[in-house]
Coordinates of C-alpha atoms in Angstrom, one line a residue:
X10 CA 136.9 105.1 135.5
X11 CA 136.9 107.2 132.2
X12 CA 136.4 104.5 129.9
X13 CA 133.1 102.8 132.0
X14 CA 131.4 105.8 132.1
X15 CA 132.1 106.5 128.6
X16 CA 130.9 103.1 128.2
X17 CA 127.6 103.7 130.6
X18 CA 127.0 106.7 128.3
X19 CA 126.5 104.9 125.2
X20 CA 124.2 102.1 126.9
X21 CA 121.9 105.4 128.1
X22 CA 122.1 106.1 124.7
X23 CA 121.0 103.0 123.1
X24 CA 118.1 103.1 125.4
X25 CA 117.3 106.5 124.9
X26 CA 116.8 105.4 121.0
X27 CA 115.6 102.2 121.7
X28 CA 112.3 102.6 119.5
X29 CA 114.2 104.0 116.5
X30 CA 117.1 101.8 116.6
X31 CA 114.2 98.7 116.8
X32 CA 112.5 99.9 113.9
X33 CA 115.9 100.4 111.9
X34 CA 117.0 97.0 112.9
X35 CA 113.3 96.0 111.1
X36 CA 114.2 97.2 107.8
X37 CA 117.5 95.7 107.9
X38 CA 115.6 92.4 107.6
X39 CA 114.7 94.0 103.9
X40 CA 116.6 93.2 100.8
X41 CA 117.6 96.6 100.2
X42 CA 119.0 97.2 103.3
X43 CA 120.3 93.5 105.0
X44 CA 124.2 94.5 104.4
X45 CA 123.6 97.0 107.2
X46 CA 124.6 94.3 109.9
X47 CA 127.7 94.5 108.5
X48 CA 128.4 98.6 108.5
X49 CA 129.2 98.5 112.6
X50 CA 132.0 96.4 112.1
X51 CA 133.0 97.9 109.1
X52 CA 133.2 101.3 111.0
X53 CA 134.8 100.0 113.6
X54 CA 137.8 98.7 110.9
X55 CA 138.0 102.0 109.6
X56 CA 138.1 103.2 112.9
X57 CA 140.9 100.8 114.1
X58 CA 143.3 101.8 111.0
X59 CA 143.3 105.3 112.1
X60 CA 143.6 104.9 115.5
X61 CA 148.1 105.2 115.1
X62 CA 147.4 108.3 113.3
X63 CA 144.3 109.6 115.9
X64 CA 147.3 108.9 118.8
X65 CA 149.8 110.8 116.5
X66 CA 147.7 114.0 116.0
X67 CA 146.6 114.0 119.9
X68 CA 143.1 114.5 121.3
X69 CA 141.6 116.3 124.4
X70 CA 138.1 117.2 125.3
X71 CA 136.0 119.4 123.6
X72 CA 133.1 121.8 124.1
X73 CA 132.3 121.4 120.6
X74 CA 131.1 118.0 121.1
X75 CA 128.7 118.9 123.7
X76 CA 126.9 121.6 120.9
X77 CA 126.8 118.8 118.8
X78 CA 125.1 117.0 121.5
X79 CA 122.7 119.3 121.9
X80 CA 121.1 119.4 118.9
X81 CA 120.9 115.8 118.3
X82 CA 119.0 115.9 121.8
X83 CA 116.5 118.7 120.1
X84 CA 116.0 116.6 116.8
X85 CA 115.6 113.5 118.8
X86 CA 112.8 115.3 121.1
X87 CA 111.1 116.4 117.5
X88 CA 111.3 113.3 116.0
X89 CA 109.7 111.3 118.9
X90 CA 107.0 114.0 119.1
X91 CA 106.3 113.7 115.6
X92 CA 106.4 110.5 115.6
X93 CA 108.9 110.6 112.3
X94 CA 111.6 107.7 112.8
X95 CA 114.5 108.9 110.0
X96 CA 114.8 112.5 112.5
X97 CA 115.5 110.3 115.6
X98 CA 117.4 107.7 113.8
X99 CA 119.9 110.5 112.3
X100 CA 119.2 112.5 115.9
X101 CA 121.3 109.1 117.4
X102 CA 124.1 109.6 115.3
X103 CA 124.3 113.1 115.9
X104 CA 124.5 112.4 119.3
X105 CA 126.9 109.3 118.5
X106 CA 129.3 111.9 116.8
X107 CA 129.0 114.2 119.6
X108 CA 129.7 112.1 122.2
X109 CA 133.0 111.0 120.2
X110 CA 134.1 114.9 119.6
X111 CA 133.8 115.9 123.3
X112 CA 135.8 112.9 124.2
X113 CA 138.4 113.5 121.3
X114 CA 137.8 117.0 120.1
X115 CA 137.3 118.5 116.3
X116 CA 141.1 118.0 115.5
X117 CA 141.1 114.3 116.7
X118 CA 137.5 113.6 114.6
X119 CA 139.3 115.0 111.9
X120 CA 141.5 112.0 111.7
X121 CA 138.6 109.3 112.0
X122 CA 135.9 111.4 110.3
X123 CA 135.0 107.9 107.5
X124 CA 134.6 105.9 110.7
X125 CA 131.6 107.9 111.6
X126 CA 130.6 108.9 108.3
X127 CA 130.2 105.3 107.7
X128 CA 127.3 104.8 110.0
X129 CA 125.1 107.3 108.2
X130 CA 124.5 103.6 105.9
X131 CA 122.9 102.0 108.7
X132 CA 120.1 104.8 107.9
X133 CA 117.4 103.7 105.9
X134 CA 116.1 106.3 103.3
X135 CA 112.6 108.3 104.6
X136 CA 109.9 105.9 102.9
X137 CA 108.6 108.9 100.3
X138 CA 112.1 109.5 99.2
X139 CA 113.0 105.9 98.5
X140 CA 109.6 105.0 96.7
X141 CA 110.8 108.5 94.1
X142 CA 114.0 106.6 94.0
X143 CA 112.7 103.5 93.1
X144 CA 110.0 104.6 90.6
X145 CA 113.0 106.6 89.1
X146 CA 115.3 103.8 88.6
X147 CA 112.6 101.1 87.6
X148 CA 112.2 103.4 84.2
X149 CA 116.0 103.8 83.8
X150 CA 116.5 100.2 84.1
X151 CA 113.8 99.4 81.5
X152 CA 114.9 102.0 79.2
X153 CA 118.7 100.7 78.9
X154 CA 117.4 96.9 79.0
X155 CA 115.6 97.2 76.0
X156 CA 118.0 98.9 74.1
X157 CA 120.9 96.4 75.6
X158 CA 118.3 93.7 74.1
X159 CA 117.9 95.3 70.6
X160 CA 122.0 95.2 70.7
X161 CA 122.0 91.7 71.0
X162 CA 119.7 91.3 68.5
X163 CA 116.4 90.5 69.3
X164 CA 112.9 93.3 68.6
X165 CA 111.5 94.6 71.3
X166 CA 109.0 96.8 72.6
X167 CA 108.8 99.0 75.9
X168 CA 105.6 100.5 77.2
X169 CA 106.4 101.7 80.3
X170 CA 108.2 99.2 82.8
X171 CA 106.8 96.6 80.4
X172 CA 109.3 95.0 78.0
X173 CA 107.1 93.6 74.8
X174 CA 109.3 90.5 73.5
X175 CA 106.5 89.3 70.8
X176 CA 105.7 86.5 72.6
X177 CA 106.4 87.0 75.9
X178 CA 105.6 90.3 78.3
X179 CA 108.6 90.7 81.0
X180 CA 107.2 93.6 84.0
X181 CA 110.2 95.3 85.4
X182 CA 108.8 95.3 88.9
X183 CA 109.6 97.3 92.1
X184 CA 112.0 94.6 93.0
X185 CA 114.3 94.7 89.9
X186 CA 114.8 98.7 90.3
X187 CA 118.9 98.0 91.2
X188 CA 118.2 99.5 95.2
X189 CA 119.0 96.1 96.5
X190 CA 122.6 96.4 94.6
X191 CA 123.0 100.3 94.7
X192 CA 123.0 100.7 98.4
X193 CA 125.4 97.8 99.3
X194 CA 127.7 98.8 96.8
X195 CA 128.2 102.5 98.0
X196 CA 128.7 101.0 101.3
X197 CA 131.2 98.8 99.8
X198 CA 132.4 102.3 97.1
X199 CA 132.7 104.3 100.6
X200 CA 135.0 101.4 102.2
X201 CA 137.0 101.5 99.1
X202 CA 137.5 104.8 98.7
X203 CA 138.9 105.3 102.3
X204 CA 141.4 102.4 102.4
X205 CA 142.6 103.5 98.8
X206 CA 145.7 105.6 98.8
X207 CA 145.7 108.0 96.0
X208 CA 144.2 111.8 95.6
X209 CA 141.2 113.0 96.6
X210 CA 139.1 113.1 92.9
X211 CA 140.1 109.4 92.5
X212 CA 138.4 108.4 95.8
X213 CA 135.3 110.5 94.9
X214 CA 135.6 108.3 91.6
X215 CA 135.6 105.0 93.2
X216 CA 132.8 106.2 95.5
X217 CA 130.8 107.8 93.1
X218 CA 131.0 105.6 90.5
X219 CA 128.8 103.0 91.9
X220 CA 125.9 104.3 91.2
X221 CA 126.1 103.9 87.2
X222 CA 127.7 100.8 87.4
X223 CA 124.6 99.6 89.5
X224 CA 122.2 101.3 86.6
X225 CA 124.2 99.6 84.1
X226 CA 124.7 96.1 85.7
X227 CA 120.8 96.0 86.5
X228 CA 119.7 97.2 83.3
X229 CA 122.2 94.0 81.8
X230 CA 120.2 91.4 84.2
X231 CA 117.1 92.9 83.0
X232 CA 118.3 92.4 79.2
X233 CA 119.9 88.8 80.1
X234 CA 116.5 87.4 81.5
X235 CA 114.9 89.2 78.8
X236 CA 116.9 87.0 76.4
X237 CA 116.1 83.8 78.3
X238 CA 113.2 84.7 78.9
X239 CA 112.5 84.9 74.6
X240 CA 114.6 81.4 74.3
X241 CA 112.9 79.2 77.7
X242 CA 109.6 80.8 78.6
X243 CA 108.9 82.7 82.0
X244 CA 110.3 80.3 84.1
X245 CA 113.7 82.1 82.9
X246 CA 112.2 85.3 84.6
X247 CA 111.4 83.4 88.1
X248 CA 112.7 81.2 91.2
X249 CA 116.2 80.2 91.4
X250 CA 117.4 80.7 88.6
X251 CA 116.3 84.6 89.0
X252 CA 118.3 85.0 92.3
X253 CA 121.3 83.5 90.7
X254 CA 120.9 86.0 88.1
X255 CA 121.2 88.2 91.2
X256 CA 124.0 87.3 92.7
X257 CA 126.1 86.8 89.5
X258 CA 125.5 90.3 88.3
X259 CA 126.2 92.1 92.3
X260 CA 129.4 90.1 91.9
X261 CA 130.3 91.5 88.6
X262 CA 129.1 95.4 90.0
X263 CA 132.0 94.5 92.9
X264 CA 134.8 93.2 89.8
X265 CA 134.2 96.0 88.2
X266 CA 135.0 98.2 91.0
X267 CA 137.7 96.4 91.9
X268 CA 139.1 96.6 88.3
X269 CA 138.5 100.3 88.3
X270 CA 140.8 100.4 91.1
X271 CA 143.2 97.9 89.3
X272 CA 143.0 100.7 86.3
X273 CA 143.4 103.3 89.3
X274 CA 146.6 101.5 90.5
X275 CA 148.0 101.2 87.3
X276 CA 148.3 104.9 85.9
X277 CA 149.9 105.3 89.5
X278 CA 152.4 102.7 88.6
X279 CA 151.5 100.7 92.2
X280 CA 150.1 96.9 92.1
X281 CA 147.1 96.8 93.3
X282 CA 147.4 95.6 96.9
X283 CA 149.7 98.6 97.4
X284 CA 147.3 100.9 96.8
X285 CA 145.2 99.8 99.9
X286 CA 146.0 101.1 103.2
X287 CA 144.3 97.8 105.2
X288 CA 146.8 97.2 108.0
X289 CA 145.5 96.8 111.2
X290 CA 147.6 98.4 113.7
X291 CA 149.7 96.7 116.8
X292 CA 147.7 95.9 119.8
X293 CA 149.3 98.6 121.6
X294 CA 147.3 101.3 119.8
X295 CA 144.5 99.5 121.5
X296 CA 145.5 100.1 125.1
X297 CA 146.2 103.0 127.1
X298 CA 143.3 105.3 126.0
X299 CA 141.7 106.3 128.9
X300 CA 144.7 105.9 131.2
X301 CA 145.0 108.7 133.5
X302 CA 142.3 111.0 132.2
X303 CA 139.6 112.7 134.2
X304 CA 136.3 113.9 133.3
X305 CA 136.4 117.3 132.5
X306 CA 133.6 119.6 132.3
X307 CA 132.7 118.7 128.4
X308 CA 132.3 115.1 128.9
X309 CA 130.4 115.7 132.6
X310 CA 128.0 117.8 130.3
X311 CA 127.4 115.7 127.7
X312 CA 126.6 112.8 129.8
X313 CA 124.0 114.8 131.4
X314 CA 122.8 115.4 127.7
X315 CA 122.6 111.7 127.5
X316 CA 120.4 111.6 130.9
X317 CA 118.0 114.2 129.7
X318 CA 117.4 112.4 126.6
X319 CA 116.6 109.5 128.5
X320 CA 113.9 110.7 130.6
X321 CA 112.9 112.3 127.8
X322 CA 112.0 108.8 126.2
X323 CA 110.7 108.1 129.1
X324 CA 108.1 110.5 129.1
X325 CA 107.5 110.9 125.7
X326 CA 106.9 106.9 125.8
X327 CA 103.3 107.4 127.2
X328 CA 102.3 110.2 125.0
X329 CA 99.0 108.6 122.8
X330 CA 98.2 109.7 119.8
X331 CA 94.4 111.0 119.4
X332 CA 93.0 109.2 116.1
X333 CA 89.6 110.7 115.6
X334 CA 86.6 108.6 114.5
X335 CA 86.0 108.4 110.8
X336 CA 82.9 107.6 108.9
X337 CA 84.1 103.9 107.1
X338 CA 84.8 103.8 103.3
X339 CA 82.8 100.8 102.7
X340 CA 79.7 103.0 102.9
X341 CA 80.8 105.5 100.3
X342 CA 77.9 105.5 98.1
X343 CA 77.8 104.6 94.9
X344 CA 75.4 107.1 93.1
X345 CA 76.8 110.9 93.5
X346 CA 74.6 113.1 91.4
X347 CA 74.2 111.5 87.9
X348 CA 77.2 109.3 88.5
X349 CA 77.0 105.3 89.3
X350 CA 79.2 103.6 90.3
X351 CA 80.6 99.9 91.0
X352 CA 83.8 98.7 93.9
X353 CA 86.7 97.8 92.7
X354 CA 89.7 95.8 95.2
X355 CA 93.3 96.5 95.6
X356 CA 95.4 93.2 95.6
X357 CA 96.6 91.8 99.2
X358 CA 99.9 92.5 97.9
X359 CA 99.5 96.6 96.7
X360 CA 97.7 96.3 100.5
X361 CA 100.6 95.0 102.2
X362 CA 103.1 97.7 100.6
X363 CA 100.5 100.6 101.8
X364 CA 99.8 99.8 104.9
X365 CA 96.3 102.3 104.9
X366 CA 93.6 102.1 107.5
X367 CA 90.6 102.4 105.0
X368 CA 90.1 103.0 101.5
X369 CA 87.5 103.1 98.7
X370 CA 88.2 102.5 94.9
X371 CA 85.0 103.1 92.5
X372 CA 84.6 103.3 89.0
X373 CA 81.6 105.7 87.9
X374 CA 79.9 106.4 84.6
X375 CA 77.7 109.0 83.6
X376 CA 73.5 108.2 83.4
X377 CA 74.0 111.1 80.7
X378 CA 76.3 109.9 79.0
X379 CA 79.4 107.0 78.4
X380 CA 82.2 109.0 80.3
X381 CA 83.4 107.3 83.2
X382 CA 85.9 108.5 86.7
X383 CA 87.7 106.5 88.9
X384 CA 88.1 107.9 92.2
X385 CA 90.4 106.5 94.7
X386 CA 90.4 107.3 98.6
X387 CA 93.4 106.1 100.8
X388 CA 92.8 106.9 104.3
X389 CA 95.3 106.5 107.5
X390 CA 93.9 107.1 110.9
X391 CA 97.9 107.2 111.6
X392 CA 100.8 108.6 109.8
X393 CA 103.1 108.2 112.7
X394 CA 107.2 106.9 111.9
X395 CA 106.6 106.4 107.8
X396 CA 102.9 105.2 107.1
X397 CA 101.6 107.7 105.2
X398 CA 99.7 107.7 101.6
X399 CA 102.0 107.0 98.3
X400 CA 102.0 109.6 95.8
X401 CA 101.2 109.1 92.7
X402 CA 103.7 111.2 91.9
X403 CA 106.1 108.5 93.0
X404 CA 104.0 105.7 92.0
X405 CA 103.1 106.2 88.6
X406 CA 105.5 106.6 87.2
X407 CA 107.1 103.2 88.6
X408 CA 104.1 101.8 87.2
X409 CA 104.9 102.8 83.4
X410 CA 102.9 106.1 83.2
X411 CA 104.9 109.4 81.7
X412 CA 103.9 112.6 82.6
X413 CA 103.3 114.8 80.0
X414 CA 102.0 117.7 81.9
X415 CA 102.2 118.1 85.5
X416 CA 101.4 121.1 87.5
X417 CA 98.8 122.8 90.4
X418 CA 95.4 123.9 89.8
X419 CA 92.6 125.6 91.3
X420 CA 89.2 124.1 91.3
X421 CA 86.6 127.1 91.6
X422 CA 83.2 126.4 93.5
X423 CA 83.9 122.7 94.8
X424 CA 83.7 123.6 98.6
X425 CA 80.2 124.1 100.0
X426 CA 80.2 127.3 100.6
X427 CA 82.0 127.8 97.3
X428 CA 85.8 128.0 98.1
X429 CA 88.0 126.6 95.5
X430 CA 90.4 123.3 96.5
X431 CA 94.1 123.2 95.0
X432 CA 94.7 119.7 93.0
X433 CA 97.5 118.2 91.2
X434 CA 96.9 117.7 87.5
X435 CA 98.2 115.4 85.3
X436 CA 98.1 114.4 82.2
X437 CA 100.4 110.8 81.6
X438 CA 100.8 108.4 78.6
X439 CA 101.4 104.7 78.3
X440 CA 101.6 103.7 74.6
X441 CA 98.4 105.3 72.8
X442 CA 95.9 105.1 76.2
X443 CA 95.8 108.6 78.1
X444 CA 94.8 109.7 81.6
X445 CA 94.0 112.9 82.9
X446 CA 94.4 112.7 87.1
X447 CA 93.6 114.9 89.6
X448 CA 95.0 114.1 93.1
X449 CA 95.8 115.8 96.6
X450 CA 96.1 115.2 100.2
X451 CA 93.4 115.8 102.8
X452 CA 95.2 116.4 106.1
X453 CA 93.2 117.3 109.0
X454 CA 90.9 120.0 107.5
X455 CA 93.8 121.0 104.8
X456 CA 93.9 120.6 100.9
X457 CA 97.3 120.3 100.4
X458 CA 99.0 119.5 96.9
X459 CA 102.6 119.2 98.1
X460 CA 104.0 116.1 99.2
X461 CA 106.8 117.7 101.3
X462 CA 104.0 120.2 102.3
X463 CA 101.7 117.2 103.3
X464 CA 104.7 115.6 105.7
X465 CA 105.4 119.0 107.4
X466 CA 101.7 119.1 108.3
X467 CA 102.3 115.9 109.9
X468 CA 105.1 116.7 111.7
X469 CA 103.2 119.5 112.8
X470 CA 100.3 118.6 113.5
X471 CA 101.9 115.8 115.6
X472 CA 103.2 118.0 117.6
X473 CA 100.6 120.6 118.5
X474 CA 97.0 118.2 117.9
X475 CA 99.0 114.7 118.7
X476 CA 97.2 113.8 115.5
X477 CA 98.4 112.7 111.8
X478 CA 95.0 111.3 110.7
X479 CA 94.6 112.5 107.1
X480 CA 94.1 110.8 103.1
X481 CA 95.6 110.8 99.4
X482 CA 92.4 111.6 97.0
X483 CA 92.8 110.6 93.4
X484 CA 90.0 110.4 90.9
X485 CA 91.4 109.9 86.9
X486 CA 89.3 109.4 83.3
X487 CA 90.6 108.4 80.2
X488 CA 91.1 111.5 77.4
X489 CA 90.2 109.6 74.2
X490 CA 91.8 112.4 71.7
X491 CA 94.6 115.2 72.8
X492 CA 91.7 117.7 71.6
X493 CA 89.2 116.1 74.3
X494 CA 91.7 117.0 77.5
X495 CA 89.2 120.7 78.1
X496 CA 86.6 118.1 78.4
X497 CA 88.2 115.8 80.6
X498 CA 88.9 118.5 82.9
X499 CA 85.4 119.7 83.2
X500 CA 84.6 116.2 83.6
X501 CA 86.4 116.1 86.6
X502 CA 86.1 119.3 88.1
X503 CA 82.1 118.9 87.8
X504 CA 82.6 115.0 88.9
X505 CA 84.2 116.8 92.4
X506 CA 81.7 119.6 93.1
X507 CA 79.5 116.6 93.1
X508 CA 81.8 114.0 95.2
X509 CA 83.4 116.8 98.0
X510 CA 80.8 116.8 100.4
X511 CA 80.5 113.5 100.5
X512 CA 84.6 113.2 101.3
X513 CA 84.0 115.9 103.8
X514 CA 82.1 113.7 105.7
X515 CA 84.2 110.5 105.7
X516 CA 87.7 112.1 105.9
X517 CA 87.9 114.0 109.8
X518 CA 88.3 117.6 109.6
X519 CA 90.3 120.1 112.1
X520 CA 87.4 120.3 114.2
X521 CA 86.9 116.3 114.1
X522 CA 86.0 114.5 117.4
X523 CA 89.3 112.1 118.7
X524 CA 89.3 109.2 120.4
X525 CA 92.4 107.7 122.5
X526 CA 94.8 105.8 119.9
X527 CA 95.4 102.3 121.5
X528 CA 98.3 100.5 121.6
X529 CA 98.2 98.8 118.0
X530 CA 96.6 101.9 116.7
X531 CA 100.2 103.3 117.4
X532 CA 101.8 100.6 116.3
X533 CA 100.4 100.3 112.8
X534 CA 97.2 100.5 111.3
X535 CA 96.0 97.2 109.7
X536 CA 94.6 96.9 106.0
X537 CA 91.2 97.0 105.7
X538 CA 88.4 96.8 102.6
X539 CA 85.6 98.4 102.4

């Protein structure tokens, strides 16, 4: 009786997550993340090793739990109002984990805490913080790739993510930034580092110390194809033979670990294999859970938890977003003031990875004279569970670009009726060229400059308009001379008070007329050119 209701709570609770755990199972089937099939049954091991010592320490129910409950209920009821999948998806393992402590208590969880602590790696990342991550690493990897090349003998420039071999250029793209052997191997560092018997900092070690050898062991495949890359051509740098490259160096990440662990052993005095606690216990730490237990009030309570949260899914299953009518991009003109101005297109591929509803890219020059601005509008008529505009914060830099100055600014007299609007200013350098940029965020009648800032308006707004409509602006000009960046800024500020009204009228405001989102506005908002 005990164990099929426990087990009649946890179906409630897949269902009550069904649209999160759907959209989790979805990035799984990315490179980055496709060892997460793997992490329930890894759990479940770690789980099963601990069970003699779980039965040893005792375990009764727990009010605890139900607190824990609780609050995972309340983030899940945010996360599906705002529409934000990585707060439900860590809302179901709060819930997950307070289920387990009602039925066990805080002493017993104490014993099989890396069980659960494993499942926070079927998470993904929130999209913002793993495109910073990824424009992060792509420069680290470049950086120690060229100088592992110059070891080995051979000149080399780097501009950027762009390794200069003389002859041939080799792009260290969004793919080679190590994610797709950083998070699998501190999946595989966390496994290690429970099973291994030793102290505490030499766990941490072991887990912790899979990051570098990920930087290290990606930077050395970027060198390596570098090298063959010099020797055979390009074809070096592509099809099978890259993937091999792949594989040889994620095995070599996991030898390493496993001779840090060797090295571990060793100073103990231990072979390895005795180092690892890995024995499954008898099949009679597998029965006899349940037997004889009632429900007591914590579990009775929690379950009800579980109920709640399921008619909340329910409900909150019909709730439409309201996506207010915008004025298309295509029609942004191209004369403002004494600027003219001619479309440019973003690649299917750049439009696959943004996923934005509308956008406009125009280059202008000046009828007065040869100065020129590129301004860039990203519009999403959605920002519900993730699509939202990429900053070029993130991006940028990914792209090659340092920042040399970076910080917020006030743009006097740009509004109509004169208001000043914040911006993000930038200066970046790539070799000798140099860009000023000027970008921020309109969100539903808001100039906003912070990112984080920009998703709590979302999340917000989500919840008190049912909207999350809202656009990344970005216009940029080449500074010719560090002495010329005063007149690159007036450039762009007098470029703006010229541009704004007419981005008032294409982005929706506050007070912006909505319409009923449809099903596949919800869904996800296809790519379209202007």
């Amino acid at each position: 009786m005990y164990a099929a209701v426990l087990a009649l709570g946890i179906v409630v609770l897949l269902f009550t997550f069904r649209s999160g755990l759907k959209e989790m199972e979805r990035v799984w089937g990315t490179p980055e993340y496709s060892y997460a099939y793997l992490i329930p049954f890894l759990s479940f091991y770690v789980l099963a090793i601990r069970l003699g010592a779980l039965r040893a320490a005792g375990y009764a129910e727990s009010w605890a739990g139900v607190w824990v409950v609780a609050v995972g209920l309340l983030a899940f009821a945010f996360g599906e109002l705002s529409a934000i999948y990585a707060i439900v998806q860590y809302a179901f393992l709060l819930m997950l984990w307070g289920l387990v402590i009602t039925v066990i208590g805080v002493s017993g969880t104490r014993v099989i805490w890396a069980a659960l602590a494993f499942l926070i790696f079927l998470v993904p990342l929130p999209n913002f913080i793993q495109i910073s991550l990824s424009s992060g690493l792509q420069l680290v990897s470049s950086e120690l790739g060229t100088l592992m090349i110059r070891l080995m003998g051979l000149p080399v420039f780097l501009e950027g993510n762009v390794i200069d071999l003389g002859t041939y250029k080799l792009q260290v793209v969004e793919a080679c930034n190590g994610l797709r052997y950083l998070f699998p191997l501190m999946s595989f560092g966390f496994l290690c580092a429970v099973v291994f018997r030793g102290p505490v900092w030499q766990r941490w070690l072991i887990f912790l110390s899979s990051v570098p050898i990920t930087i290290v062991m990606n930077s050395f495949r970027i060198a390596v194809t570098g090298v063959l890359v010099n020797r055979w051509g390009t074809q070096a740098a592509e099809g099978f033979l890259h993937y091999f490259e792949g594989w040889v160096i994620f095995s070599a990440c996991l030898l390493l670990m496993f001779g840090e662990m060797a090295l571990l052993a060793k100073v103990a005095g231990k072979p390895l294999i005795e180092v690892f606690d890995v024995d499954l216990p008898p099949m009679s730490d597998f029965q006899g859970w349940f037997a004889g237990r009632s429900l007591g009030g914590p579990v009775i309570a929690a379950l009800l938890l579980l109920v709640g949260g399921a008619v909340i899914s329910v409900l909150l299953a019909g709730r439409q977003e309201k996506v207010p009518e915008h004025v298309s991009l295509g029609t942004f003109p191209l004369s403002v003031g004494e600027w003219r101005g001619t479309e440019r297109q973003i690649g299917d591929a750049e439009l696959d990875v943004l996923k934005l509803t509308d956008y406009t890219m125009i280059g202008y020059s000046s009828a007065r004279d040869a100065s020129s601005v590129e301004l860039y509008v990203a519009y999403y008529d959605s920002q519900r569970k993730g699509t939202s505009a990429h900053s070029p914060r993130a991006c940028l830099p990914g792209s090659g670009w340092r920042f040399d100055e970076f910080d917020q600014v006030s743009l006097p007299d740009v509004q109509a009726d004169g208001a000043p609007i914040p911006v993000n200013r930038v200066l970046m350098s790539m070799g000798e060229e140099r860009l000023l940029v000027y970008y921020w965020f309109m969100q539903r009648g808001r100039n906003v400059t912070s990112e984080y800032a920009a998703k709590w308006y979302i999340f917000w707004d989500s919840v008190t308009r049912q909207r999350t409509d809202g656009a990344l602006v970005r216009v940029i000009t080449s500074v010719d001379d560090a002495s010329r960046v005063p007149e690159a800024d007036a450039r762009l500020t007098g470029f703006l008070r010229e541009v704004y009204p007419t981005l008032y009228y294409h982005i929706p405001q506050a007070d912006a007329v909505p319409r009923r989102s449809s099903p596949a506005d919800v869904l996800g908002p296809s790519s379209a050119s202007p």
